[in-house]
mmCIF file of C-alpha atoms in Angstrom:
data_model
loop_
_atom_site.group_PDB
_atom_site.id
_atom_site.type_symbol
_atom_site.label_atom_id
_atom_site.label_comp_id
_atom_site.label_asym_id
_atom_site.label_seq_id
_atom_site.Cartn_x
_atom_site.Cartn_y
_atom_site.Cartn_z
ATOM 1 C CA MET A 1 -0.262 -0.038 0.184
ATOM 2 C CA THR A 2 1.201 3.653 -1.146
ATOM 3 C CA ASP A 3 1.642 6.166 1.627
ATOM 4 C CA VAL A 4 -1.085 8.195 -0.066
ATOM 5 C CA GLN A 5 -3.536 4.730 0.190
ATOM 6 C CA ALA A 6 -2.751 4.241 3.677
ATOM 7 C CA ALA A 7 -3.699 8.081 4.464
ATOM 8 C CA GLU A 8 -6.620 7.652 2.736
ATOM 9 C CA SER A 9 -7.756 4.242 4.480
ATOM 10 C CA PHE A 10 -6.805 6.116 7.976
ATOM 11 C CA THR A 11 -8.627 9.205 6.928
ATOM 12 C CA GLU A 12 -11.905 6.860 5.856
ATOM 13 C CA PHE A 13 -11.214 4.806 9.376
ATOM 14 C CA VAL A 14 -10.620 7.926 11.517
ATOM 15 C CA ARG A 15 -14.537 9.208 9.809
ATOM 16 C CA ASP A 16 -16.157 6.060 10.713
ATOM 17 C CA VAL A 17 -14.681 5.389 14.396
ATOM 18 C CA GLU A 18 -13.754 9.210 15.895
ATOM 19 C CA PRO A 19 -16.986 9.646 16.874
ATOM 20 C CA GLY A 20 -18.097 6.398 18.601
ATOM 21 C CA LEU A 21 -14.415 6.574 20.116
ATOM 22 C CA LYS A 22 -14.907 9.772 21.224
ATOM 23 C CA HIS A 23 -18.113 9.155 22.557
ATOM 24 C CA ALA A 24 -16.862 6.316 24.817
ATOM 25 C CA LEU A 25 -13.622 8.134 25.937
ATOM 26 C CA VAL A 26 -15.642 10.845 27.228
ATOM 27 C CA ALA A 27 -18.238 8.887 28.753
ATOM 28 C CA ALA A 28 -15.610 6.485 30.576
ATOM 29 C CA PHE A 29 -13.775 9.543 31.786
ATOM 30 C CA GLY A 30 -15.163 12.989 31.460
ATOM 31 C CA THR A 31 -14.818 15.311 28.716
ATOM 32 C CA GLU A 32 -11.129 16.843 28.846
ATOM 33 C CA VAL A 33 -9.699 13.720 29.843
ATOM 34 C CA GLY A 34 -11.851 11.630 27.064
ATOM 35 C CA MET A 35 -10.975 14.296 24.442
ATOM 36 C CA GLU A 36 -7.205 14.074 25.096
ATOM 37 C CA ALA A 37 -7.621 9.838 25.057
ATOM 38 C CA THR A 38 -9.417 9.992 21.538
ATOM 39 C CA ARG A 39 -6.460 12.268 20.180
ATOM 40 C CA ASP A 40 -3.688 10.100 21.726
ATOM 41 C CA ALA A 41 -5.535 6.915 20.416
ATOM 42 C CA LEU A 42 -5.998 8.362 17.104
ATOM 43 C CA ALA A 43 -2.416 9.230 17.106
ATOM 44 C CA VAL A 44 -1.229 6.071 18.265
ATOM 45 C CA GLY A 45 -3.745 4.191 15.202
ATOM 46 C CA TRP A 46 -1.818 6.728 12.440
ATOM 47 C CA GLU A 47 1.648 5.386 13.507
ATOM 48 C CA ARG A 48 0.637 2.237 13.554
ATOM 49 C CA TRP A 49 -1.877 2.218 10.650
ATOM 50 C CA ASP A 50 -0.122 -0.805 9.227
ATOM 51 C CA GLU A 51 -0.360 -3.231 11.762
ATOM 52 C CA VAL A 52 -3.780 -1.615 13.843
ATOM 53 C CA ARG A 53 -5.857 -2.001 10.573
ATOM 54 C CA GLU A 54 -5.176 -5.828 10.153
ATOM 55 C CA LYS A 55 -7.025 -6.296 13.745
ATOM 56 C CA ALA A 56 -9.950 -7.494 14.031
ATOM 57 C CA ASN A 57 -11.618 -5.195 15.911
ATOM 58 C CA PRO A 58 -9.226 -2.199 15.423
ATOM 59 C CA ALA A 59 -12.076 0.576 16.928
ATOM 60 C CA GLY A 60 -11.814 -1.890 20.061
ATOM 61 C CA TYR A 61 -7.888 -1.997 20.364
ATOM 62 C CA LEU A 62 -7.932 2.029 19.883
ATOM 63 C CA PHE A 63 -10.370 2.437 22.454
ATOM 64 C CA GLY A 64 -7.971 -0.193 24.653
ATOM 65 C CA VAL A 65 -5.271 2.522 23.733
ATOM 66 C CA GLY A 66 -7.127 5.735 24.851
ATOM 67 C CA ARG A 67 -8.300 4.001 27.880
ATOM 68 C CA ASN A 68 -5.059 3.326 29.006
ATOM 69 C CA LYS A 69 -3.799 6.688 28.404
ATOM 70 C CA ALA A 70 -6.935 7.838 30.225
ATOM 71 C CA ARG A 71 -5.999 5.858 32.958
ATOM 72 C CA ARG A 72 -2.537 7.310 33.260
ATOM 73 C CA ARG A 73 -3.976 10.890 33.282
ATOM 74 C CA LEU A 74 -6.534 10.005 36.062
ATOM 75 C CA ARG A 75 -4.005 9.156 38.682
ATOM 76 C CA ARG A 76 -3.877 13.177 38.949
ATOM 77 C CA HIS A 77 -7.143 14.571 38.014
ATOM 78 C CA PRO A 78 -10.856 13.684 39.008
ATOM 79 C CA VAL A 79 -12.977 12.635 36.546
ATOM 80 C CA PHE A 80 -16.189 14.665 37.483
ATOM 81 C CA PRO A 81 -15.784 17.722 39.257
ATOM 82 C CA VAL A 82 -18.224 18.042 42.351
ATOM 83 C CA PRO A 83 -20.848 21.118 41.515
ATOM 84 C CA THR A 84 -20.248 24.034 44.107
ATOM 85 C CA ALA A 85 -23.418 25.618 45.801
ATOM 86 C CA ASP A 86 -22.557 29.057 43.815
ATOM 87 C CA HIS A 87 -24.220 27.737 40.712
ATOM 88 C CA ASP A 88 -27.027 25.330 39.916
ATOM 89 C CA PRO A 89 -26.015 21.993 38.323
ATOM 90 C CA TRP A 90 -27.645 21.010 35.153
ATOM 91 C CA VAL A 91 -28.090 17.338 36.103
ATOM 92 C CA GLU A 92 -29.293 15.784 39.379
ATOM 93 C CA PRO A 93 -26.757 16.667 42.155
ATOM 94 C CA ALA A 94 -25.806 13.170 43.423
ATOM 95 C CA LEU A 95 -25.099 11.601 39.732
ATOM 96 C CA PRO A 96 -21.778 12.821 39.415
ATOM 97 C CA GLY A 97 -20.368 11.201 42.294
ATOM 98 C CA ALA A 98 -22.963 8.315 41.738
ATOM 99 C CA LEU A 99 -21.603 7.717 38.071
ATOM 100 C CA ARG A 100 -17.901 8.276 39.349
ATOM 101 C CA ARG A 101 -18.402 5.171 41.636
ATOM 102 C CA LEU A 102 -19.557 3.044 39.046
ATOM 103 C CA SER A 103 -16.859 0.732 37.244
ATOM 104 C CA GLU A 104 -15.155 1.772 34.162
ATOM 105 C CA ARG A 105 -17.218 -0.804 31.803
ATOM 106 C CA GLN A 106 -20.623 -0.303 33.685
ATOM 107 C CA ARG A 107 -19.775 3.615 33.059
ATOM 108 C CA VAL A 108 -19.238 3.301 29.699
ATOM 109 C CA ALA A 109 -22.266 0.889 29.128
ATOM 110 C CA VAL A 110 -24.742 3.337 30.922
ATOM 111 C CA MET A 111 -23.288 6.320 29.243
ATOM 112 C CA LEU A 112 -23.093 5.211 25.826
ATOM 113 C CA LEU A 113 -26.620 3.562 26.305
ATOM 114 C CA HIS A 114 -28.678 5.869 28.067
ATOM 115 C CA GLY A 115 -27.006 9.152 27.095
ATOM 116 C CA TYR A 116 -26.022 8.821 23.602
ATOM 117 C CA ASP A 117 -28.763 6.477 22.292
ATOM 118 C CA TRP A 118 -25.932 3.474 21.341
ATOM 119 C CA THR A 119 -27.513 0.341 20.661
ATOM 120 C CA HIS A 120 -26.152 -2.852 22.598
ATOM 121 C CA ALA A 121 -24.470 -4.010 20.131
ATOM 122 C CA GLU A 122 -22.638 -0.790 19.126
ATOM 123 C CA VAL A 123 -21.395 -1.193 22.671
ATOM 124 C CA ALA A 124 -20.398 -4.538 22.310
ATOM 125 C CA ASP A 125 -18.560 -4.010 19.433
ATOM 126 C CA LEU A 126 -16.427 -0.960 20.749
ATOM 127 C CA MET A 127 -15.901 -2.736 24.297
ATOM 128 C CA GLY A 128 -14.996 -5.945 22.165
ATOM 129 C CA VAL A 129 -17.241 -7.583 24.394
ATOM 130 C CA SER A 130 -20.517 -10.120 24.176
ATOM 131 C CA LEU A 131 -23.884 -8.444 24.026
ATOM 132 C CA SER A 132 -25.056 -10.152 27.460
ATOM 133 C CA THR A 133 -21.999 -8.651 29.154
ATOM 134 C CA VAL A 134 -22.924 -5.534 27.884
ATOM 135 C CA GLN A 135 -26.478 -5.833 29.268
ATOM 136 C CA GLN A 136 -24.822 -6.925 32.480
ATOM 137 C CA HIS A 137 -22.748 -3.861 32.903
ATOM 138 C CA GLU A 138 -25.823 -1.926 31.719
ATOM 139 C CA ALA A 139 -28.204 -3.505 34.369
ATOM 140 C CA ARG A 140 -25.789 -3.407 37.346
ATOM 141 C CA GLY A 141 -24.518 0.270 36.738
ATOM 142 C CA MET A 142 -27.992 1.318 36.214
ATOM 143 C CA ALA A 143 -29.077 -0.736 39.946
ATOM 144 C CA LYS A 144 -26.239 1.174 41.190
ATOM 145 C CA LEU A 145 -27.432 4.599 40.121
ATOM 146 C CA ARG A 146 -30.862 4.259 41.441
ATOM 147 C CA ARG A 147 -29.762 3.373 44.808
ATOM 148 C CA ALA A 148 -27.437 6.255 45.009
ATOM 149 C CA ILE A 149 -29.837 8.579 43.990
ATOM 150 C CA GLY A 150 -32.596 7.508 45.584
ATOM 151 C CA VAL A 151 -35.124 6.179 42.681
ATOM 152 C CA GLY A 152 -36.967 3.265 42.740
ATOM 153 C CA ASP A 153 -36.413 0.127 40.000
ATOM 154 C CA GLU A 154 -39.799 1.347 38.583
ATOM 155 C CA TYR A 155 -38.116 3.900 36.368
#
């Protein structure tokens, strides 16, 4: 493959994958860290494009790269800032803390399914897991969120 062909195939790949990758990493790690992790993952994808494009799930691979980059950053920064009393939060006040207490996989599943209206199949493909695993992460995550913010299972 020539350099031009490689650049064109990577550009097409990014056009297809970048929105979902960004949503997943932002859902998992918050806006700032998620956006940086997306950029880092795509940079690795470009540097190793010959290797990455041959993988069974290149988007899943780059999600893993971004997740690892984000985890390193999070050792120094909180994911969701606590709302301060000087302004009204735009979400349920208990939600950021409740989301922070979910496991990473539960948070990704819940955010992509309920925040971005992804299908279970799309989440499973990106995470590289089965549909039933996504359903388990969603069910457990939603149950934890309901308990944390004090709403019943009728929702």
